[in-house]
Amino acid sequence: MNSATITGNERLRAAMVAANVTIEGLADHLGIDPKSVDRWLNTDRTPHARNAEAAAKYLRADAYHLWPRLGERHRSAPSAQDEVVACYPMRSTVPYGLWRSTLAGATTVIDLAVSHLLFLAEAVWDLPTLLADKASVGVRVRLVTPEDPAGPVTGLGDVFPSLLTVPGLRLSTHPGLRADVMRADDELLVTTPIDGLTPALAPVLHLRRLGPAPMVGGYLATLDHLFATATPTRPVSHLRAVAA
């Protein structure tokens, strides 16, 4: 195609070329018709906020750079409902690979508030290695677990002993931890506890942060509060190694 005939959204086109992403590949990632992506490229069509933010994240770009008119759209001020990617009735219905792929996709922040470590050990089998790799490239990794875990084998040292010696991880405990919240950048997987219901049967929300929408913001504020009021974990073996 002659460069003189290229029209439409050149910023989006350049971002897709830089990321080596095709129209079909972007559409498949977003779960939409390739014709929609084609219209974004070849017209001045601006997508809805959810698709714009998801596409920009996938392309490692800024949504407002790709679509300068995004702020003019009514839906550019997303509601809480727009942040719900999916809702699963119980933990077993969550796609198995989603737990690990969510963490693997993080580039800046990983926060784990985990009250049920045995589940996490099954869902992300190589968690210590994955977190160590992320921390080594500058991702901020924080993990908080219950201060007094129930059961004989539910503490961090029992389930993930190697995490206690991984450098760069901020490990802590908190007495008021009940829910399981996994955050990777703007993606969250939240297990919502229900009184009288075993955690394995509790609903799970897959959320994606969209600007100022309130739902994810509330969870992020909760995570910051948990880590601010948690007690840092300082394994004895680690302290001895430092003293030596």
Coordinates of C-alpha atoms in Angstrom, one line a residue:
M1 CA 0.0 0.0 0.0
N2 CA 1.3 3.4 -1.0
S3 CA 2.0 5.7 2.1
A4 CA -0.1 8.4 0.5
T5 CA -3.2 6.2 0.7
I6 CA -2.8 5.5 4.5
T7 CA -5.5 7.3 6.4
G8 CA -7.2 7.0 9.8
N9 CA -5.6 6.6 13.2
E10 CA -1.8 6.7 12.5
R11 CA -1.0 6.6 16.2
L12 CA -2.8 3.3 16.7
R13 CA -1.3 1.9 13.5
A14 CA 2.2 2.8 14.7
A15 CA 1.6 1.3 18.2
M16 CA 0.4 -2.0 16.6
V17 CA 3.4 -2.1 14.3
A18 CA 5.8 -1.5 17.2
A19 CA 4.1 -4.2 19.3
N20 CA 3.9 -6.6 16.2
V21 CA 0.2 -7.0 16.8
T22 CA -2.2 -7.6 13.9
I23 CA -5.8 -6.5 13.6
E24 CA -6.9 -10.0 14.2
G25 CA -4.5 -10.4 17.1
L26 CA -5.8 -7.3 18.9
A27 CA -9.4 -8.2 18.2
D28 CA -8.8 -11.7 19.6
H29 CA -7.2 -10.3 22.8
L30 CA -10.1 -7.9 23.3
G31 CA -12.8 -10.5 22.4
I32 CA -14.3 -8.3 19.7
D33 CA -14.9 -8.4 15.9
P34 CA -11.8 -7.6 13.8
K35 CA -14.0 -5.2 11.9
S36 CA -14.2 -3.0 14.9
V37 CA -10.4 -2.8 15.1
D38 CA -10.3 -2.1 11.4
R39 CA -12.7 0.8 11.9
W40 CA -10.5 2.2 14.7
L41 CA -7.5 2.1 12.3
N42 CA -9.1 3.4 9.1
T43 CA -11.6 6.0 10.4
D44 CA -11.8 8.4 13.2
R45 CA -13.8 6.0 15.3
T46 CA -13.1 6.1 19.0
P47 CA -13.8 2.9 21.0
H48 CA -15.6 2.8 24.3
A49 CA -13.4 3.4 27.4
R50 CA -13.1 -0.2 28.4
N51 CA -11.8 -1.3 25.0
A52 CA -9.6 1.7 24.6
E53 CA -7.9 1.1 27.9
A54 CA -7.5 -2.6 27.3
A55 CA -6.1 -2.1 23.8
A56 CA -3.7 0.5 25.0
K57 CA -2.4 -1.7 27.9
Y58 CA -1.9 -4.6 25.4
L59 CA 0.0 -2.3 23.1
R60 CA 2.0 -0.7 26.0
A61 CA 0.6 2.7 25.0
D62 CA -1.5 5.5 26.5
A63 CA -5.2 5.3 25.5
Y64 CA -5.5 9.1 25.4
H65 CA -2.5 9.3 23.0
L66 CA -4.0 6.7 20.7
W67 CA -7.4 8.3 20.8
P68 CA -7.2 12.0 21.7
R69 CA -11.0 12.4 21.6
L70 CA -11.5 9.7 24.2
G71 CA -12.0 12.3 26.9
E72 CA -14.8 13.9 24.9
R73 CA -16.9 10.7 24.9
H74 CA -19.6 10.3 27.5
R75 CA -18.3 6.8 28.3
S76 CA -14.8 8.1 28.9
A77 CA -16.0 8.6 32.4
P78 CA -16.4 4.9 33.2
S79 CA -18.8 3.6 35.8
A80 CA -18.1 0.8 38.3
Q81 CA -19.9 -1.7 36.0
D82 CA -17.4 -0.9 33.2
E83 CA -14.6 -2.1 35.4
V84 CA -16.1 -5.6 35.8
V85 CA -14.4 -7.8 33.2
A86 CA -16.0 -11.0 34.4
C87 CA -17.8 -12.4 37.5
Y88 CA -17.4 -16.0 38.4
P89 CA -19.8 -17.8 40.8
M90 CA -17.0 -19.7 42.5
R91 CA -13.3 -20.1 42.4
S92 CA -13.4 -23.4 40.5
T93 CA -15.1 -21.6 37.5
V94 CA -12.3 -19.1 37.0
P95 CA -10.2 -20.1 34.0
Y96 CA -7.2 -21.9 35.6
G97 CA -4.5 -20.1 33.7
L98 CA -6.0 -16.6 34.5
W99 CA -4.4 -16.5 38.0
R100 CA -0.9 -17.0 36.7
S101 CA -1.3 -15.0 33.5
T102 CA -2.6 -12.0 35.4
L103 CA 0.6 -11.9 37.5
A104 CA 2.8 -12.7 34.6
G105 CA 1.5 -9.7 32.8
A106 CA 2.5 -7.2 35.5
T107 CA 5.1 -4.6 34.6
T108 CA 5.0 -2.2 37.5
V109 CA 3.0 -3.5 40.6
I110 CA 2.0 -6.8 42.1
D111 CA 0.0 -6.8 45.3
L112 CA -1.1 -10.0 47.0
A113 CA -3.4 -10.0 50.0
V114 CA -3.9 -13.7 50.5
S115 CA -5.8 -15.3 53.4
H116 CA -5.8 -18.8 51.8
L117 CA -2.2 -19.7 50.7
L118 CA -2.9 -23.3 49.8
F119 CA -5.2 -22.2 47.1
L120 CA -2.6 -19.8 45.7
A121 CA 0.0 -22.6 45.7
E122 CA -2.3 -24.7 43.4
A123 CA -3.3 -21.8 41.2
V124 CA 0.2 -20.4 40.6
W125 CA 2.5 -23.4 40.9
D126 CA 5.8 -21.4 40.3
L127 CA 4.8 -18.4 42.4
P128 CA 8.2 -17.9 44.1
T129 CA 10.1 -18.0 40.8
L130 CA 7.6 -15.7 39.1
L131 CA 7.7 -13.1 41.9
A132 CA 11.5 -13.3 42.2
D133 CA 11.7 -12.7 38.4
K134 CA 9.3 -9.7 38.6
A135 CA 11.1 -8.1 41.5
S136 CA 14.5 -8.5 39.8
V137 CA 13.3 -6.3 36.9
G138 CA 11.9 -3.6 39.1
V139 CA 8.3 -4.6 39.7
R140 CA 7.1 -3.6 43.2
V141 CA 6.0 -6.8 44.8
R142 CA 4.1 -6.8 48.1
L143 CA 2.5 -9.8 49.8
V144 CA 0.4 -9.8 53.0
T145 CA -0.9 -12.9 54.8
P146 CA -2.9 -13.5 58.0
E147 CA -1.2 -12.8 61.3
D148 CA -2.6 -15.9 62.9
P149 CA -3.5 -18.4 60.1
A150 CA -5.9 -21.2 60.8
G151 CA -4.9 -24.8 60.4
P152 CA -1.6 -26.6 60.7
V153 CA -0.1 -25.7 57.3
T154 CA -1.3 -22.3 56.2
G155 CA 1.5 -19.9 57.0
L156 CA 3.8 -18.4 54.4
G157 CA 6.8 -20.4 55.7
D158 CA 4.8 -23.6 55.4
V159 CA 3.4 -23.1 51.9
F160 CA 6.0 -20.9 50.2
P161 CA 9.2 -21.2 52.3
S162 CA 11.5 -20.0 49.5
L163 CA 9.6 -16.7 49.4
L164 CA 11.1 -15.8 52.8
T165 CA 14.5 -15.4 51.2
V166 CA 13.7 -13.8 47.9
P167 CA 15.2 -10.3 47.7
G168 CA 13.0 -7.3 46.8
L169 CA 9.8 -8.7 48.1
R170 CA 7.9 -6.8 50.9
L171 CA 6.3 -9.5 53.0
S172 CA 4.0 -8.8 55.9
T173 CA 1.2 -10.1 58.1
H174 CA -2.1 -8.5 59.1
P175 CA -4.7 -9.6 61.8
G176 CA -7.7 -8.4 59.9
L177 CA -7.2 -10.1 56.5
R178 CA -10.2 -12.0 55.2
A179 CA -10.5 -11.6 51.4
D180 CA -8.1 -12.7 48.7
V181 CA -7.1 -9.8 46.4
M182 CA -4.6 -10.3 43.6
R183 CA -3.5 -7.1 41.8
A184 CA -1.2 -6.9 38.8
D185 CA -1.0 -3.3 37.5
D186 CA -4.6 -2.4 36.6
E187 CA -5.9 -6.0 36.7
L188 CA -7.5 -7.4 39.9
L189 CA -8.9 -10.8 40.9
V190 CA -10.9 -10.5 44.0
T191 CA -12.4 -13.4 46.0
T192 CA -15.4 -11.9 47.9
P193 CA -16.0 -13.7 51.3
I194 CA -19.5 -14.6 52.4
D195 CA -20.2 -15.4 56.0
G196 CA -21.0 -19.1 56.4
L197 CA -19.6 -20.0 53.0
T198 CA -16.3 -21.8 52.4
P199 CA -13.9 -19.5 50.5
A200 CA -13.7 -22.0 47.6
L201 CA -17.4 -21.4 46.9
A202 CA -17.2 -17.6 47.2
P203 CA -17.7 -15.4 44.0
V204 CA -14.6 -14.1 42.2
L205 CA -14.5 -10.7 40.4
H206 CA -12.1 -10.0 37.6
L207 CA -11.7 -6.2 37.5
R208 CA -9.8 -3.8 35.3
R209 CA -9.1 -0.2 36.4
L210 CA -10.5 2.5 34.2
G211 CA -9.5 5.9 35.2
P212 CA -11.5 7.3 38.1
A213 CA -14.2 4.6 38.2
P214 CA -14.8 3.8 41.9
M215 CA -14.8 0.0 42.2
V216 CA -11.1 -0.7 41.6
G217 CA -10.2 2.5 43.4
G218 CA -11.8 1.2 46.5
Y219 CA -9.9 -2.1 46.4
L220 CA -6.6 -0.2 45.8
A221 CA -7.2 2.0 48.8
T222 CA -7.9 -1.1 50.9
L223 CA -4.7 -2.7 49.7
D224 CA -2.7 0.4 50.6
H225 CA -4.3 0.5 54.0
L226 CA -3.5 -3.2 54.6
F227 CA 0.1 -2.8 53.7
A228 CA 0.4 0.4 55.7
T229 CA -0.9 -1.2 58.9
A230 CA 0.6 -4.7 58.4
T231 CA 3.6 -6.1 60.3
P232 CA 6.7 -6.7 58.2
T233 CA 7.9 -10.3 58.1
R234 CA 11.5 -10.7 59.1
P235 CA 12.6 -14.4 59.0
V236 CA 15.2 -15.3 61.6
S237 CA 17.4 -16.9 59.0
H238 CA 17.4 -13.8 56.9
L239 CA 18.4 -11.6 59.9
R240 CA 21.3 -13.9 60.7
A241 CA 22.6 -13.8 57.2
V242 CA 22.6 -10.1 57.3
A243 CA 24.3 -9.9 60.7
A244 CA 27.0 -12.2 59.5

